Amino acid sequence: MNRRWLGIAVFVVAAGVAAIVLFESTAPAPELPRRLRLPDAVVVAIAPPKSGFTTSGAPFPAAVVTPTLGQACVTGNVIDALNGLAVAGADITLSTFAGQRKTTTDSTGRFELRGLTEGTVHLSLVRADGYLELTPSAELHLIDGVCVSSLTLTLSPRVEYVGDVVDAEGAPIVGAHVTITTEREAELQSFVTDARGRFHFIAPEEALITVTHPGFLTRRAEIDFKVRTTRALTVRLEKLSDDGGSSTTEIRGVVLDERDAGVEAVVIIRREFGFTRAVERTLQTSAAGAFTFTAERGSFFLIARHGDDGSAWVRSAGGEVVLRVQREATLQGLVRDEQGAPVPMFSVLLQAKQGALELNAVEPRHVVDADGAFHVSGVTPGAYELVIAAPGFAPSNPQVLELPPGEIRSVEVRLGRGVQVQGSIVSRSTRAPLRGARVSLERSVDDTALPLARTDENGRFSLGGLTPGRRSLLAEAEGHDSRLLSLEVSASGATGLVIDLAPVPDGGTPELELVGIGAVLKADADLLLIDGLIPGGGAERAGLRTSERLVSIDGANVVMLGFGGSIERLRGAEDTTVVVEVRDASGLTRRVVVTRRRVAR
């Protein structure tokens, strides 16, 4: 579902720094203006750039705010996420205080809703034949005399994948049970493999596939870039050992209120697997708040809901868990550009902090408000990182907020224009331009807004909304290996970048080509866990071991660098070195010199 926005106008790009000004939660909230006064015959608009943002695979909407005569209106278009072409016959549903308003796109993918009354309108559903349903968390604050126009909505095609379940020798496994889950749904789809050990499925990018069969270990898989490119998934099951093999874990928990009294509640449990956190189970506690959860061993995140109250996310791999529900908090604020003018189209992204390096994303809220105002209620109390992303701007720097129970916290966010990286993507063997290739910032666990663009018919791209510094770009194209490259982006941006991708041989599978230390890292409280080693990579050759944890990189503590900053520090030119300090399970630390190498995985 990670795709792009369409650019419809040229805009000026200059380096800028985003800032967030906090107001003390005990002070009166700043007055949020109710109406933007528009000069006669003047169009107030923010033009969408030639690139957009995504998070968890979902593209952000883009819009322009313009003055109009009479009542408020909403006009726009629906496009295909893969090729940017218009989607005709798409049904769009808006929810208003007076009920639902529906419309359908015409042959050019355009739609319009006029005669709308003032108030908050929620974009609740976009549906079209052959596409995955879009249920964006988007709200439009409408006032008379202002029209939300050029609202661009992106639909992802319903791509069918072929799955094969095989044993260690490659023989098909008949009757294996396959479950597909997402961050929202505990069981999106369920299948049983046929006589060839095969199943066919349609699922979003962030889905988690779980395969079970009596006598075999349970296995899980994500829809990663290889699966997206080949549209095929092979899951290999290993037989249980004589002693029963796969072990389970038990979580025994209780839900308490602010007075430490047990309360009946609903508990949502998500399993963590790679970048995916999918719903494992939803259960009801006893009247005293007690619950027990048993499943195959893993890492889980739990949250409780009791009426209008909620708990913070708690991570657990087993044992005793206490979930404390509290009155929900409210976050409100204003979004301004560097000159202080309102930014009328933006996205509010919150991530609950689990530790110094661990974050748990909250669904982004996309807002159109002529005054640049937003109001997010029903937030579970706790510590969060806030990021604001808007078309034509660089995302704001992550800012830590403490949201106390039952209180309103107010912020003002200033957005800078950011910089652009312009270039082209070509095939390594023929140097022919690759149309429709995707280039984006690399995804990591703390990403909330990923700039993304697609190449035109000449293979050219313009990726906007970046902040200066070392950045890792991921380039992907059908029929080619993907490539992850690290570059230094200056305050004036970068132009003339040429990214060449190697074609995948007939019958082959795509690889990810990158230069780094060759280690798979995972946030673990205040450290970075080495979760895997790439064969032949610098980390393996230097003697680093899985389960060790990175403490510092070239003398800089990983907490100060953050997850993304740590990854960038490990990247660099081929055959250069980096010094890492690692800690083993016993607490002993050692320093290791690692050579960066080109690897494929």
Coordinates of C-alpha atoms in Angstrom, one line a residue:
M1 CA 0.0 0.0 0.0
N2 CA 3.0 2.3 0.1
R3 CA 2.7 4.5 -3.0
R4 CA 2.7 8.2 -3.9
W5 CA 0.7 11.4 -4.3
L6 CA 0.3 13.1 -7.6
G7 CA 2.0 16.5 -8.0
I8 CA -0.1 19.1 -9.6
A9 CA 2.0 22.3 -9.2
V10 CA 5.6 23.5 -8.9
F11 CA 6.7 24.6 -5.4
V12 CA 9.8 26.2 -4.0
V13 CA 12.0 24.1 -1.8
A14 CA 14.3 25.5 0.9
A15 CA 16.0 23.8 3.8
G16 CA 14.1 24.3 7.0
V17 CA 14.0 23.0 10.6
A18 CA 10.7 22.0 12.1
A19 CA 10.1 23.0 15.7
I20 CA 7.4 22.1 18.3
V21 CA 6.6 24.6 21.0
L22 CA 5.1 23.1 24.1
F23 CA 2.6 24.7 26.4
E24 CA 2.5 23.6 30.0
S25 CA -0.5 21.3 30.5
T26 CA -1.6 23.2 33.5
A27 CA -1.8 26.5 31.6
P28 CA -4.9 27.6 29.7
A29 CA -5.0 26.1 26.3
P30 CA -4.2 28.5 23.4
E31 CA -7.2 29.7 21.6
L32 CA -7.8 27.8 18.4
P33 CA -9.1 30.1 15.7
R34 CA -12.4 29.0 14.2
R35 CA -12.2 30.5 10.7
L36 CA -9.6 31.5 8.2
R37 CA -10.3 34.9 6.7
L38 CA -9.6 34.8 3.0
P39 CA -8.9 37.9 1.0
D40 CA -11.3 38.5 -1.9
A41 CA -10.2 36.8 -5.2
V42 CA -7.2 35.2 -3.5
V43 CA -6.6 31.5 -3.6
V44 CA -5.0 30.1 -0.5
A45 CA -3.6 26.7 -1.4
I46 CA -0.9 24.3 -0.6
A47 CA 0.1 22.3 -3.7
P48 CA 0.8 18.7 -3.1
P49 CA 4.4 17.8 -4.0
K50 CA 5.6 15.2 -6.5
S51 CA 6.1 12.8 -3.6
G52 CA 4.0 11.9 -0.6
F53 CA 4.2 10.1 2.7
T54 CA 3.3 6.6 3.8
T55 CA 3.3 4.8 7.2
S56 CA 2.7 1.1 7.7
G57 CA 2.2 0.7 4.0
A58 CA -0.7 3.2 3.8
P59 CA -0.4 6.4 1.7
F60 CA -1.4 9.7 3.2
P61 CA -4.2 11.7 1.5
A62 CA -3.3 15.1 0.0
A63 CA -5.6 18.1 -0.5
V64 CA -5.7 21.8 -1.4
V65 CA -7.9 24.3 0.5
T66 CA -9.4 27.1 -1.7
P67 CA -12.1 29.8 -1.1
T68 CA -15.5 29.3 -2.8
L69 CA -18.8 31.0 -2.9
G70 CA -21.6 29.6 -0.8
Q71 CA -21.5 26.3 1.2
A72 CA -18.5 24.2 1.8
C73 CA -17.6 21.4 -0.7
V74 CA -15.2 18.5 -1.2
T75 CA -13.8 17.6 -4.6
G76 CA -10.9 15.3 -5.6
N77 CA -9.8 12.2 -7.4
V78 CA -9.0 8.6 -6.7
I79 CA -5.9 7.0 -8.2
D80 CA -4.2 3.6 -8.4
A81 CA -1.3 3.1 -6.0
L82 CA 0.8 1.2 -8.5
N83 CA 0.6 3.4 -11.6
G84 CA -1.0 6.7 -10.5
L85 CA -3.8 6.3 -13.0
A86 CA -7.4 7.3 -12.4
V87 CA -9.8 4.9 -10.7
A88 CA -13.3 5.2 -12.2
G89 CA -16.4 4.0 -10.4
A90 CA -14.9 4.3 -6.9
D91 CA -17.4 4.7 -4.1
I92 CA -16.6 7.4 -1.5
T93 CA -18.5 7.7 1.8
L94 CA -18.3 10.7 4.1
S95 CA -19.8 10.6 7.6
T96 CA -21.4 13.9 8.8
F97 CA -23.6 14.8 11.8
A98 CA -26.6 14.6 9.5
G99 CA -25.8 11.1 8.2
Q100 CA -23.7 9.6 5.4
R101 CA -23.0 11.3 2.1
K102 CA -21.9 9.2 -0.8
T103 CA -20.5 9.8 -4.3
T104 CA -18.8 7.9 -7.1
T105 CA -15.9 8.9 -9.3
D106 CA -16.5 9.5 -13.0
S107 CA -14.5 8.1 -15.9
T108 CA -11.6 10.4 -15.1
G109 CA -11.5 9.4 -11.4
R110 CA -13.0 12.7 -10.3
F111 CA -15.6 13.2 -7.6
E112 CA -17.4 16.1 -5.9
L113 CA -19.7 16.7 -3.0
R114 CA -21.3 20.1 -2.8
G115 CA -23.9 21.7 -0.5
L116 CA -22.2 20.4 2.6
T117 CA -22.9 22.2 5.9
E118 CA -20.2 23.4 8.3
G119 CA -18.7 21.0 10.8
T120 CA -16.4 18.0 10.9
V121 CA -16.8 15.4 8.2
H122 CA -15.0 12.0 8.4
L123 CA -13.8 10.2 5.3
S124 CA -15.0 6.7 6.3
L125 CA -14.6 4.5 3.3
V126 CA -13.3 4.3 -0.3
R127 CA -14.2 1.2 -2.3
A128 CA -13.7 0.1 -5.9
D129 CA -13.8 -3.2 -7.7
G130 CA -10.3 -4.8 -7.9
Y131 CA -8.9 -2.7 -5.0
L132 CA -8.4 -3.1 -1.3
E133 CA -10.9 -1.0 0.8
L134 CA -9.5 2.2 2.2
T135 CA -10.6 3.3 5.6
P136 CA -8.5 6.3 6.3
S137 CA -8.6 8.1 9.7
A138 CA -9.2 11.4 7.9
E139 CA -11.3 14.3 9.1
L140 CA -12.3 17.5 7.2
H141 CA -13.2 20.6 9.1
L142 CA -15.6 22.4 6.8
I143 CA -16.7 26.0 6.9
D144 CA -18.8 28.0 4.5
G145 CA -16.8 29.7 1.9
V146 CA -14.0 27.2 1.9
C147 CA -13.7 24.1 -0.3
V148 CA -11.4 21.1 0.2
S149 CA -10.4 20.5 -3.4
S150 CA -7.9 18.2 -5.2
L151 CA -8.3 15.7 -2.4
T152 CA -6.2 12.8 -3.7
L153 CA -7.0 9.3 -2.4
T154 CA -4.9 6.3 -3.3
L155 CA -6.2 2.8 -3.6
S156 CA -4.1 -0.4 -3.6
P157 CA -5.0 -3.1 -6.2
R158 CA -6.2 -6.4 -4.8
V159 CA -3.1 -8.4 -5.7
E160 CA -3.4 -12.2 -5.4
Y161 CA -0.5 -14.0 -3.9
V162 CA 0.3 -17.7 -4.2
G163 CA 1.5 -19.4 -1.0
D164 CA 3.2 -22.8 -0.7
V165 CA 3.7 -24.7 2.5
V166 CA 6.5 -27.3 2.4
D167 CA 8.5 -29.4 4.7
A168 CA 12.3 -29.4 5.3
E169 CA 12.8 -31.4 2.1
G170 CA 10.6 -29.2 0.0
A171 CA 7.6 -31.7 -0.1
P172 CA 4.2 -30.0 0.0
I173 CA 2.2 -30.2 3.2
V174 CA -1.5 -30.9 2.7
G175 CA -4.0 -29.5 5.2
A176 CA -1.8 -26.9 6.8
H177 CA -3.9 -24.2 8.5
V178 CA -3.0 -20.6 7.4
T179 CA -4.2 -17.5 9.2
I180 CA -3.7 -13.9 8.0
T181 CA -3.9 -11.2 10.7
T182 CA -3.3 -7.4 10.7
E183 CA -2.8 -4.7 13.2
R184 CA -6.6 -4.3 13.3
E185 CA -8.0 -7.8 12.7
A186 CA -7.3 -11.0 14.6
E187 CA -8.3 -13.1 11.6
L188 CA -8.5 -11.3 8.3
Q189 CA -8.5 -14.6 6.3
S190 CA -8.2 -18.3 7.0
F191 CA -7.2 -21.1 4.6
V192 CA -6.3 -24.8 4.5
T193 CA -3.6 -25.8 2.0
D194 CA -4.8 -28.0 -0.9
A195 CA -3.3 -31.3 -2.4
R196 CA -0.3 -29.3 -3.6
G197 CA 0.3 -27.6 -0.3
R198 CA -0.9 -24.4 -1.9
F199 CA -3.2 -21.5 -1.0
H200 CA -4.1 -18.2 -2.6
F201 CA -4.6 -15.0 -0.7
I202 CA -5.1 -11.3 -0.9
A203 CA -3.7 -9.2 2.0
P204 CA -2.3 -5.7 2.7
E205 CA 1.5 -5.2 3.1
E206 CA 1.5 -5.1 6.9
A207 CA -0.3 -8.5 7.2
L208 CA 1.2 -11.4 9.1
I209 CA 0.8 -15.0 7.8
T210 CA 0.8 -17.8 10.4
V211 CA 1.0 -21.4 9.4
T212 CA 0.3 -24.4 11.6
H213 CA 0.1 -28.2 11.2
P214 CA 0.0 -31.1 13.7
G215 CA 3.5 -32.4 14.2
F216 CA 5.3 -29.3 12.9
L217 CA 6.6 -26.1 14.4
T218 CA 4.5 -23.0 13.8
R219 CA 6.0 -20.6 11.3
R220 CA 5.2 -16.9 10.5
A221 CA 6.0 -14.7 7.5
E222 CA 5.5 -11.1 6.5
I223 CA 4.6 -9.7 3.1
D224 CA 8.1 -8.2 2.4
F225 CA 9.5 -6.8 -0.8
K226 CA 10.3 -10.3 -2.1
V227 CA 6.7 -11.4 -1.7
R228 CA 5.4 -8.2 -3.2
T229 CA 7.7 -8.5 -6.2
T230 CA 7.2 -12.2 -7.0
R231 CA 3.7 -12.4 -5.7
A232 CA 4.7 -15.7 -4.2
L233 CA 5.4 -16.9 -0.7
T234 CA 7.0 -20.2 0.5
V235 CA 6.7 -21.2 4.1
R236 CA 8.9 -24.1 5.2
L237 CA 7.8 -26.0 8.3
E238 CA 10.1 -28.0 10.5
K239 CA 9.0 -31.1 12.4
L240 CA 8.5 -31.1 16.1
S241 CA 11.3 -32.7 18.2
D242 CA 10.7 -35.8 20.2
D243 CA 10.1 -33.8 23.4
G244 CA 7.3 -31.8 21.8
G245 CA 9.4 -29.1 20.3
S246 CA 7.5 -25.8 20.2
S247 CA 7.0 -24.4 23.7
T248 CA 4.2 -22.1 24.8
T249 CA 4.2 -19.1 27.0
E250 CA 1.5 -18.0 29.5
I251 CA 0.7 -14.4 30.4
R252 CA -1.3 -14.0 33.6
G253 CA -2.7 -10.5 34.0
V254 CA -5.0 -8.2 35.8
V255 CA -6.7 -4.9 34.8
L256 CA -6.8 -2.2 37.6
D257 CA -8.4 1.2 37.7
E258 CA -6.8 4.3 39.2
R259 CA -7.8 3.1 42.7
D260 CA -6.1 -0.3 42.2
A261 CA -9.4 -2.0 42.1
G262 CA -9.8 -4.8 39.5
V263 CA -12.3 -4.0 36.7
E264 CA -13.9 -5.9 33.9
A265 CA -12.2 -5.0 30.6
V266 CA -11.4 -6.0 27.1
V267 CA -7.7 -6.8 26.5
I268 CA -6.2 -6.6 23.0
I269 CA -3.0 -8.7 22.5
R270 CA -0.7 -8.1 19.5
R271 CA 2.2 -10.3 18.5
E272 CA 5.4 -8.7 17.4
F273 CA 7.1 -10.2 14.4
G274 CA 9.7 -8.2 12.5
F275 CA 8.1 -4.8 11.7
T276 CA 4.6 -6.3 12.1
R277 CA 2.4 -6.1 15.2
A278 CA -0.7 -8.1 14.4
V279 CA -3.7 -8.8 16.6
E280 CA -3.2 -12.3 18.2
R281 CA -6.3 -12.3 20.3
T282 CA -9.0 -10.1 22.0
L283 CA -10.3 -11.4 25.3
Q284 CA -12.7 -10.4 28.1
T285 CA -11.4 -10.3 31.7
S286 CA -13.3 -11.6 34.7
A287 CA -15.3 -9.2 36.8
A288 CA -12.2 -8.7 38.9
G289 CA -10.1 -7.9 35.9
A290 CA -8.1 -11.2 35.8
F291 CA -7.2 -12.9 32.5
T292 CA -4.9 -15.6 31.2
F293 CA -3.4 -15.9 27.8
T294 CA -1.5 -18.9 26.4
A295 CA 0.2 -19.0 23.0
E296 CA 3.3 -20.0 21.2
R297 CA 6.3 -18.3 22.7
G298 CA 6.9 -14.8 21.4
S299 CA 6.9 -11.1 22.1
F300 CA 3.5 -9.5 22.8
F301 CA 2.0 -6.0 23.3
L302 CA -1.1 -5.7 25.5
I303 CA -3.6 -2.9 26.0
A304 CA -6.9 -2.8 28.0
R305 CA -10.1 -0.9 27.5
H306 CA -12.7 -0.3 30.2
G307 CA -15.5 1.9 29.0
D308 CA -14.0 5.3 28.0
D309 CA -10.8 4.5 29.9
G310 CA -7.7 2.8 28.5
S311 CA -4.3 1.5 29.6
A312 CA -0.9 2.1 28.1
W313 CA 0.7 -0.6 25.9
V314 CA 2.7 -3.1 27.9
R315 CA 5.2 -5.5 26.4
S316 CA 5.5 -9.0 27.7
A317 CA 7.1 -12.4 26.7
G318 CA 5.3 -14.2 29.5
G319 CA 4.6 -14.0 33.3
E320 CA 2.7 -11.5 35.3
V321 CA 1.2 -8.3 33.7
V322 CA -0.6 -5.4 35.2
L323 CA -2.7 -3.1 32.9
R324 CA -3.8 0.1 34.6
V325 CA -6.7 1.9 32.9
Q326 CA -6.9 5.7 33.3
R327 CA -9.0 8.6 32.1
E328 CA -8.1 9.4 28.5
A329 CA -6.1 12.5 27.6
T330 CA -6.6 15.0 24.8
L331 CA -4.0 16.5 22.4
Q332 CA -4.7 19.7 20.5
G333 CA -2.7 22.2 18.6
L334 CA -1.9 24.4 15.7
V335 CA 0.3 23.7 12.6
R336 CA 2.1 26.6 11.1
D337 CA 4.7 27.2 8.4
E338 CA 8.0 29.1 9.0
Q339 CA 6.2 32.4 8.3
G340 CA 3.4 31.6 10.8
A341 CA 0.7 30.9 8.2
P342 CA -1.6 28.0 8.8
V343 CA -0.9 24.7 7.2
P344 CA -4.4 23.5 6.2
M345 CA -3.6 19.9 5.3
F346 CA -1.5 17.7 7.6
S347 CA -1.2 14.4 9.4
V348 CA -0.9 13.9 13.1
L349 CA 1.2 10.9 14.1
L350 CA 1.6 9.6 17.7
Q351 CA 3.8 6.8 18.9
A352 CA 3.6 5.5 22.4
K353 CA 7.1 5.2 24.0
Q354 CA 7.9 1.7 25.3
G355 CA 11.4 2.6 26.3
A356 CA 14.3 4.8 25.1
L357 CA 14.3 3.1 21.7
E358 CA 11.0 1.3 21.5
L359 CA 7.8 2.9 20.1
N360 CA 4.3 1.6 19.4
A361 CA 2.6 3.5 16.6
V362 CA -0.9 4.9 16.9
E363 CA -3.0 5.1 13.8
P364 CA -2.2 8.5 12.0
R365 CA -5.0 11.1 11.8
H366 CA -5.2 13.1 8.6
V367 CA -6.7 16.5 9.0
V368 CA -7.9 19.3 6.7
D369 CA -8.5 22.5 8.6
A370 CA -8.2 26.0 7.1
D371 CA -6.8 27.3 10.4
G372 CA -4.2 24.5 10.8
A373 CA -5.9 23.3 14.0
F374 CA -6.3 19.7 15.3
H375 CA -8.0 18.1 18.3
V376 CA -7.2 14.5 19.2
S377 CA -9.3 13.1 22.0
G378 CA -9.4 9.6 23.5
V379 CA -5.7 9.2 23.8
T380 CA -4.4 6.7 26.4
P381 CA -2.3 8.6 29.0
G382 CA 1.4 8.2 28.8
A383 CA 4.6 9.3 27.0
Y384 CA 4.4 9.8 23.3
E385 CA 6.5 11.0 20.3
L386 CA 4.6 13.4 18.1
V387 CA 5.4 14.0 14.4
I388 CA 3.4 16.2 12.0
A389 CA 3.7 15.6 8.3
A390 CA 2.3 17.7 5.5
P391 CA 2.4 17.9 1.7
G392 CA 5.3 20.1 0.6
F393 CA 7.0 20.2 4.0
A394 CA 9.5 18.1 5.9
P395 CA 8.1 16.1 8.8
S396 CA 8.6 17.8 12.2
N397 CA 11.3 16.4 14.4
P398 CA 9.9 13.8 16.8
Q399 CA 9.0 15.5 20.1
V400 CA 8.4 13.7 23.4
L401 CA 5.1 14.6 25.1
E402 CA 3.7 13.4 28.4
L403 CA -0.1 13.2 28.2
P404 CA -1.6 13.1 31.8
P405 CA -4.9 11.3 32.5
G406 CA -7.9 13.5 31.9
E407 CA -5.9 16.6 30.8
I408 CA -5.6 18.6 27.6
R409 CA -2.1 19.2 26.2
S410 CA -1.6 21.9 23.6
V411 CA 1.2 22.3 21.1
E412 CA 2.2 24.5 18.3
V413 CA 4.1 23.0 15.4
R414 CA 6.2 24.9 12.9
L415 CA 7.1 23.1 9.6
G416 CA 10.0 23.8 7.3
R417 CA 9.9 23.1 3.6
G418 CA 12.6 20.4 3.7
V419 CA 14.7 19.5 0.7
Q420 CA 14.4 17.3 -2.4
V421 CA 16.4 14.4 -3.8
Q422 CA 16.1 14.2 -7.6
G423 CA 17.4 11.5 -9.9
S424 CA 16.6 8.5 -12.0
I425 CA 16.4 4.7 -11.7
V426 CA 17.8 2.6 -14.5
S427 CA 18.4 -1.1 -15.2
R428 CA 22.0 -2.1 -14.5
S429 CA 22.3 -4.3 -17.6
T430 CA 20.8 -2.1 -20.3
R431 CA 20.8 1.4 -18.6
A432 CA 17.2 1.7 -19.7
P433 CA 15.0 3.9 -17.5
L434 CA 12.6 2.0 -15.2
R435 CA 9.1 3.5 -15.2
G436 CA 7.0 3.1 -12.0
A437 CA 9.9 2.3 -9.8
R438 CA 9.5 3.2 -6.2
V439 CA 12.0 5.2 -4.1
S440 CA 11.5 5.9 -0.4
L441 CA 13.2 6.4 2.8
E442 CA 14.1 3.1 4.4
R443 CA 11.5 1.9 6.9
S444 CA 12.5 1.3 10.5
V445 CA 10.6 0.7 13.7
D446 CA 10.4 4.4 14.6
D447 CA 9.3 5.7 11.3
T448 CA 5.9 7.5 11.2
A449 CA 6.2 9.4 7.9
L450 CA 8.1 8.0 5.0
P451 CA 8.6 10.2 2.0
L452 CA 8.0 8.2 -1.1
A453 CA 7.9 8.8 -4.9
R454 CA 7.6 6.9 -8.2
T455 CA 9.5 7.3 -11.4
D456 CA 7.9 8.8 -14.5
E457 CA 8.1 7.4 -18.1
N458 CA 11.8 8.5 -18.3
G459 CA 12.7 6.8 -15.0
R460 CA 13.0 10.2 -13.2
F461 CA 11.9 10.8 -9.6
S462 CA 11.6 13.8 -7.2
L463 CA 11.5 12.8 -3.6
G464 CA 10.6 15.7 -1.4
G465 CA 10.0 16.4 2.3
L466 CA 13.5 15.3 3.5
T467 CA 15.6 16.8 6.2
P468 CA 19.4 17.3 5.6
G469 CA 21.7 14.6 6.9
R470 CA 22.6 11.0 6.2
R471 CA 19.7 9.2 4.7
S472 CA 19.1 5.7 3.4
L473 CA 17.0 5.4 0.3
L474 CA 15.2 2.2 -0.8
A475 CA 14.7 1.7 -4.6
E476 CA 12.4 -1.0 -5.9
A477 CA 11.3 -2.0 -9.3
E478 CA 9.4 -5.0 -10.7
G479 CA 11.7 -7.6 -12.1
H480 CA 14.8 -6.2 -10.4
D481 CA 16.7 -6.5 -7.2
S482 CA 16.0 -3.8 -4.6
R483 CA 18.8 -1.6 -3.5
L484 CA 19.4 0.3 -0.3
L485 CA 21.9 3.1 -0.5
S486 CA 23.1 5.6 2.0
L487 CA 23.8 9.2 1.0
E488 CA 24.5 12.6 2.6
V489 CA 21.7 15.0 1.8
S490 CA 22.9 18.6 2.0
A491 CA 20.9 21.7 2.9
S492 CA 20.3 22.3 -0.8
G493 CA 19.1 18.8 -1.5
A494 CA 20.6 16.5 -4.1
T495 CA 20.2 16.2 -7.9
G496 CA 21.5 14.0 -10.6
L497 CA 21.4 10.8 -8.5
V498 CA 21.4 7.7 -10.7
I499 CA 20.3 4.4 -9.0
D500 CA 21.0 1.2 -11.1
L501 CA 19.1 -2.0 -10.2
A502 CA 20.2 -5.5 -11.2
P503 CA 17.6 -7.5 -13.2
V504 CA 16.4 -10.7 -11.5
P505 CA 17.5 -13.8 -13.6
D506 CA 14.7 -15.9 -15.1
G507 CA 13.4 -18.2 -12.4
G508 CA 15.3 -16.3 -9.7
T509 CA 14.0 -14.3 -6.7
P510 CA 14.8 -10.7 -6.0
E511 CA 17.4 -9.7 -3.4
L512 CA 18.0 -6.6 -1.4
E513 CA 21.4 -5.1 -2.1
L514 CA 23.0 -2.9 0.6
V515 CA 26.2 -1.8 2.1
G516 CA 26.5 -2.1 5.9
I517 CA 27.6 -4.3 8.7
G518 CA 25.2 -7.1 7.7
A519 CA 23.2 -7.4 10.9
V520 CA 19.5 -7.4 11.5
L521 CA 18.8 -5.1 14.5
K522 CA 15.8 -4.8 16.7
A523 CA 15.0 -2.2 19.4
D524 CA 15.2 -3.7 22.9
A525 CA 14.5 -1.2 25.7
D526 CA 17.7 1.0 25.8
L527 CA 19.8 -1.2 23.5
L528 CA 19.7 -2.6 20.0
L529 CA 19.4 -6.4 19.8
I530 CA 21.3 -8.3 17.1
D531 CA 18.4 -10.4 15.9
G532 CA 20.2 -12.0 12.9
L533 CA 23.4 -12.0 10.9
I534 CA 23.7 -11.9 7.1
P535 CA 26.0 -14.6 5.9
G536 CA 29.3 -13.1 4.6
G537 CA 28.5 -9.7 6.1
G538 CA 31.0 -7.7 8.1
A539 CA 29.3 -8.4 11.5
E540 CA 29.5 -12.2 11.0
R541 CA 33.2 -11.9 9.9
A542 CA 34.0 -9.7 12.9
G543 CA 32.6 -12.3 15.3
L544 CA 29.4 -10.5 16.4
R545 CA 26.8 -12.9 17.7
T546 CA 23.0 -12.9 17.7
S547 CA 21.5 -12.0 21.1
E548 CA 24.3 -9.5 21.8
R549 CA 23.1 -5.9 22.2
L550 CA 24.7 -2.7 20.8
V551 CA 25.5 -0.1 23.4
S552 CA 27.4 2.4 21.3
I553 CA 28.5 3.1 17.7
D554 CA 31.8 4.9 17.1
G555 CA 31.6 6.1 20.7
A556 CA 28.0 7.5 20.4
N557 CA 25.4 5.9 22.7
V558 CA 22.5 4.3 20.8
V559 CA 20.0 6.0 23.0
M560 CA 21.3 9.4 22.0
L561 CA 21.4 8.3 18.3
G562 CA 17.9 6.8 18.3
F563 CA 17.0 3.8 16.2
G564 CA 17.1 5.5 12.9
G565 CA 20.3 7.5 13.8
S566 CA 22.0 4.3 14.9
I567 CA 21.2 2.5 11.6
E568 CA 22.5 5.5 9.6
R569 CA 25.7 5.5 11.7
L570 CA 26.3 1.9 10.8
R571 CA 25.9 2.6 7.1
G572 CA 28.6 4.1 5.0
A573 CA 31.0 3.5 2.1
E574 CA 32.0 0.0 1.2
D575 CA 35.2 -1.3 2.9
T576 CA 35.2 1.4 5.6
T577 CA 35.0 0.4 9.3
V578 CA 32.9 1.2 12.3
V579 CA 33.6 0.5 16.0
V580 CA 30.6 -1.0 17.9
E581 CA 30.4 -1.7 21.6
V582 CA 28.3 -4.8 22.4
R583 CA 27.0 -6.4 25.6
D584 CA 26.2 -10.1 26.1
A585 CA 23.6 -11.7 28.3
S586 CA 25.9 -11.8 31.3
G587 CA 26.5 -8.0 31.1
L588 CA 30.0 -8.1 29.7
T589 CA 30.9 -5.6 27.1
R590 CA 33.5 -5.6 24.3
R591 CA 34.4 -3.4 21.4
V592 CA 34.5 -4.8 17.9
V593 CA 35.8 -3.2 14.6
V594 CA 33.4 -4.1 11.8
T595 CA 34.0 -3.6 8.1
R596 CA 31.1 -2.4 6.0
R597 CA 30.5 -4.7 3.1
R598 CA 28.1 -5.0 0.1
V599 CA 25.7 -7.8 0.8
A600 CA 22.4 -9.2 -0.6
R601 CA 19.6 -10.7 1.3

